[in-house]
mmCIF file of C-alpha atoms in Angstrom:
data_model
loop_
_atom_site.group_PDB
_atom_site.id
_atom_site.type_symbol
_atom_site.label_atom_id
_atom_site.label_comp_id
_atom_site.label_asym_id
_atom_site.label_seq_id
_atom_site.Cartn_x
_atom_site.Cartn_y
_atom_site.Cartn_z
ATOM 1 C CA MET A 875 230.023 -94.622 48.927
ATOM 2 C CA GLU A 876 227.631 -96.172 51.665
ATOM 3 C CA PRO A 877 226.933 -99.557 52.502
ATOM 4 C CA LEU A 878 224.311 -101.298 51.232
ATOM 5 C CA LYS A 879 222.684 -103.525 54.117
ATOM 6 C CA LEU A 880 219.757 -105.234 53.420
ATOM 7 C CA PRO A 881 218.216 -108.103 56.335
ATOM 8 C CA ALA A 882 217.515 -111.554 55.172
ATOM 9 C CA THR A 883 213.336 -112.421 54.516
ATOM 10 C CA GLY A 884 211.391 -115.660 54.511
ATOM 11 C CA ARG A 885 212.232 -115.047 50.345
ATOM 12 C CA THR A 886 215.421 -112.877 50.288
ATOM 13 C CA PRO A 887 218.669 -113.124 51.272
ATOM 14 C CA GLU A 888 221.039 -111.063 53.489
ATOM 15 C CA VAL A 889 222.785 -108.712 51.432
ATOM 16 C CA ASP A 890 225.661 -106.908 53.465
ATOM 17 C CA PHE A 891 227.842 -104.996 51.044
ATOM 18 C CA ASP A 892 230.886 -102.784 52.898
ATOM 19 C CA PHE A 893 231.947 -101.096 49.723
ATOM 20 C CA ALA A 894 234.792 -99.111 51.987
ATOM 21 C CA GLN A 895 236.366 -102.440 52.681
ATOM 22 C CA GLY A 896 235.547 -104.171 49.544
ATOM 23 C CA VAL A 897 233.471 -106.919 50.927
ATOM 24 C CA LEU A 898 230.363 -107.846 49.802
ATOM 25 C CA ARG A 899 228.075 -110.564 51.186
ATOM 26 C CA LEU A 900 225.066 -112.563 50.472
ATOM 27 C CA SER A 901 223.897 -114.877 52.518
ATOM 28 C CA GLY A 902 220.404 -116.973 53.105
ATOM 29 C CA GLU A 903 218.052 -117.889 50.606
ATOM 30 C CA SER A 904 216.664 -116.387 47.251
ATOM 31 C CA TYR A 905 213.387 -116.414 45.565
ATOM 32 C CA PRO A 906 211.728 -113.399 46.162
ATOM 33 C CA ASP A 907 208.392 -112.703 44.500
ATOM 34 C CA ASP A 908 209.667 -109.972 42.455
ATOM 35 C CA VAL A 909 213.172 -110.291 41.303
ATOM 36 C CA ALA A 910 213.889 -107.052 39.598
ATOM 37 C CA THR A 911 212.750 -105.119 42.281
ATOM 38 C CA PHE A 912 215.000 -106.865 45.086
ATOM 39 C CA PHE A 913 217.891 -107.083 42.823
ATOM 40 C CA GLY A 914 217.841 -103.944 41.073
ATOM 41 C CA PRO A 915 219.239 -101.972 43.846
ATOM 42 C CA ILE A 916 221.531 -104.542 44.386
ATOM 43 C CA PHE A 917 222.799 -104.122 40.353
ATOM 44 C CA ALA A 918 223.213 -100.164 41.003
ATOM 45 C CA ALA A 919 225.114 -100.497 43.942
ATOM 46 C CA LEU A 920 227.328 -102.650 42.532
ATOM 47 C CA ARG A 921 228.013 -101.085 39.315
ATOM 48 C CA ALA A 922 228.155 -97.252 41.330
ATOM 49 C CA PHE A 923 230.883 -98.900 43.231
ATOM 50 C CA LEU A 924 232.963 -100.457 40.609
ATOM 51 C CA ALA A 925 232.877 -97.533 38.543
ATOM 52 C CA GLU A 926 234.474 -95.805 41.119
ATOM 53 C CA ALA A 927 238.136 -95.102 40.682
ATOM 54 C CA GLY A 928 240.551 -96.878 43.529
ATOM 55 C CA GLY A 929 240.407 -100.135 42.137
ATOM 56 C CA HIS A 930 241.191 -101.682 45.683
ATOM 57 C CA PRO A 931 240.623 -105.435 46.132
ATOM 58 C CA ILE A 932 237.232 -106.770 46.179
ATOM 59 C CA ARG A 933 235.865 -109.806 48.115
ATOM 60 C CA PHE A 934 232.738 -111.381 47.357
ATOM 61 C CA ASP A 935 231.488 -113.972 49.427
ATOM 62 C CA MET A 936 228.335 -116.103 48.236
ATOM 63 C CA GLU A 937 226.785 -118.182 51.142
ATOM 64 C CA LEU A 938 223.348 -118.881 49.500
ATOM 65 C CA LEU A 939 221.612 -122.245 50.624
ATOM 66 C CA TYR A 940 219.124 -121.710 48.158
ATOM 67 C CA PHE A 941 217.872 -119.938 45.327
ATOM 68 C CA ASN A 942 215.523 -120.325 42.099
ATOM 69 C CA SER A 943 215.984 -119.888 38.642
ATOM 70 C CA SER A 944 215.150 -116.088 38.277
ATOM 71 C CA SER A 945 217.845 -115.533 41.328
ATOM 72 C CA ALA A 946 220.330 -118.134 39.338
ATOM 73 C CA LYS A 947 219.865 -115.359 36.231
ATOM 74 C CA ALA A 948 220.399 -112.291 39.088
ATOM 75 C CA LEU A 949 223.555 -113.930 40.347
ATOM 76 C CA MET A 950 224.996 -114.298 36.425
ATOM 77 C CA ASN A 951 224.508 -110.353 35.979
ATOM 78 C CA ILE A 952 226.309 -109.884 39.355
ATOM 79 C CA PHE A 953 229.190 -112.134 38.078
ATOM 80 C CA GLN A 954 229.409 -110.627 34.864
ATOM 81 C CA MET A 955 229.634 -107.293 36.180
ATOM 82 C CA LEU A 956 232.557 -108.789 38.472
ATOM 83 C CA GLU A 957 233.982 -110.528 35.788
ATOM 84 C CA THR A 958 234.347 -107.232 33.519
ATOM 85 C CA ALA A 959 235.908 -105.259 36.414
ATOM 86 C CA ALA A 960 238.622 -108.002 36.887
ATOM 87 C CA SER A 961 239.311 -108.181 32.914
ATOM 88 C CA ASP A 962 239.975 -104.301 33.649
ATOM 89 C CA GLY A 963 242.938 -105.218 36.038
ATOM 90 C CA ARG A 964 240.505 -104.817 39.300
ATOM 91 C CA SER A 965 241.460 -107.693 41.879
ATOM 92 C CA ILE A 966 238.381 -109.542 42.700
ATOM 93 C CA SER A 967 237.869 -112.763 44.571
ATOM 94 C CA VAL A 968 234.373 -114.800 44.655
ATOM 95 C CA THR A 969 233.934 -117.289 47.788
ATOM 96 C CA TRP A 970 230.850 -119.884 47.091
ATOM 97 C CA CYS A 971 230.021 -121.983 50.434
ATOM 98 C CA TYR A 972 228.321 -124.796 49.959
ATOM 99 C CA GLU A 973 226.755 -126.830 52.799
ATOM 100 C CA GLU A 974 228.322 -130.205 53.066
ATOM 101 C CA ASN A 975 226.615 -132.426 51.240
ATOM 102 C CA ASP A 976 224.824 -130.473 49.554
ATOM 103 C CA ASP A 977 225.729 -131.571 46.026
ATOM 104 C CA SER A 978 223.185 -129.475 43.770
ATOM 105 C CA MET A 979 224.970 -126.118 45.229
ATOM 106 C CA GLN A 980 228.583 -127.173 44.529
ATOM 107 C CA GLU A 981 227.607 -128.071 41.430
ATOM 108 C CA LEU A 982 226.093 -124.666 40.800
ATOM 109 C CA GLY A 983 229.018 -123.022 41.980
ATOM 110 C CA GLU A 984 231.220 -125.006 39.641
ATOM 111 C CA ASP A 985 228.776 -123.992 37.056
ATOM 112 C CA PHE A 986 229.646 -120.534 37.716
ATOM 113 C CA SER A 987 233.150 -120.465 38.033
ATOM 114 C CA GLU A 988 233.340 -122.040 34.370
ATOM 115 C CA ASP A 989 232.316 -118.678 33.429
ATOM 116 C CA LEU A 990 234.469 -116.699 35.051
ATOM 117 C CA HIS A 991 238.170 -116.178 33.576
ATOM 118 C CA HIS A 992 239.441 -113.196 35.494
ATOM 119 C CA VAL A 993 237.767 -113.507 39.081
ATOM 120 C CA ALA A 994 239.367 -116.231 41.498
ATOM 121 C CA PHE A 995 236.751 -118.471 42.143
ATOM 122 C CA THR A 996 236.929 -120.663 45.312
ATOM 123 C CA LEU A 997 234.303 -123.194 46.538
ATOM 124 C CA LYS A 998 234.465 -123.544 50.199
ATOM 125 C CA GLN A 999 232.460 -126.572 51.970
ATOM 126 C CA ILE A 1000 231.038 -125.580 55.158
ATOM 127 C CA PRO A 1001 229.454 -127.461 57.962
ATOM 128 C CA ALA A 1002 225.286 -128.290 57.408
ATOM 129 C CA ASP A 1003 224.878 -125.945 60.563
ATOM 130 C CA GLY A 1004 225.818 -122.992 58.651
ATOM 131 C CA ALA A 1005 228.748 -121.933 60.343
ATOM 132 C CA SER A 1006 231.392 -120.497 58.199
#
């Protein structure tokens, strides 16, 4: 499956889904004008990838500095897709990166993790300069 790569804009995160390696990454900020238009192709690509046979491990790195409530709903949809695949036996890990002293993003990561029972969810503090 071809990778899905979208550059970050002022309102959307960078998307770097390397399906061949099973490494998926969202980074930056997410408050697109039209959430459905932005996340629709991401959902479609992720669904297609998860439906493929093979089942090699998946690592999803979330390095969002900010997202709005509409993006939060989209992220929950992504996490639900990953949770379903993990409950079917796929090895899936999520690393939720948040900047030091950003209690809000840490708490949001904790909230998302509470809904995931089959996905290995790790919270990772990174320096405020964004270097992970």
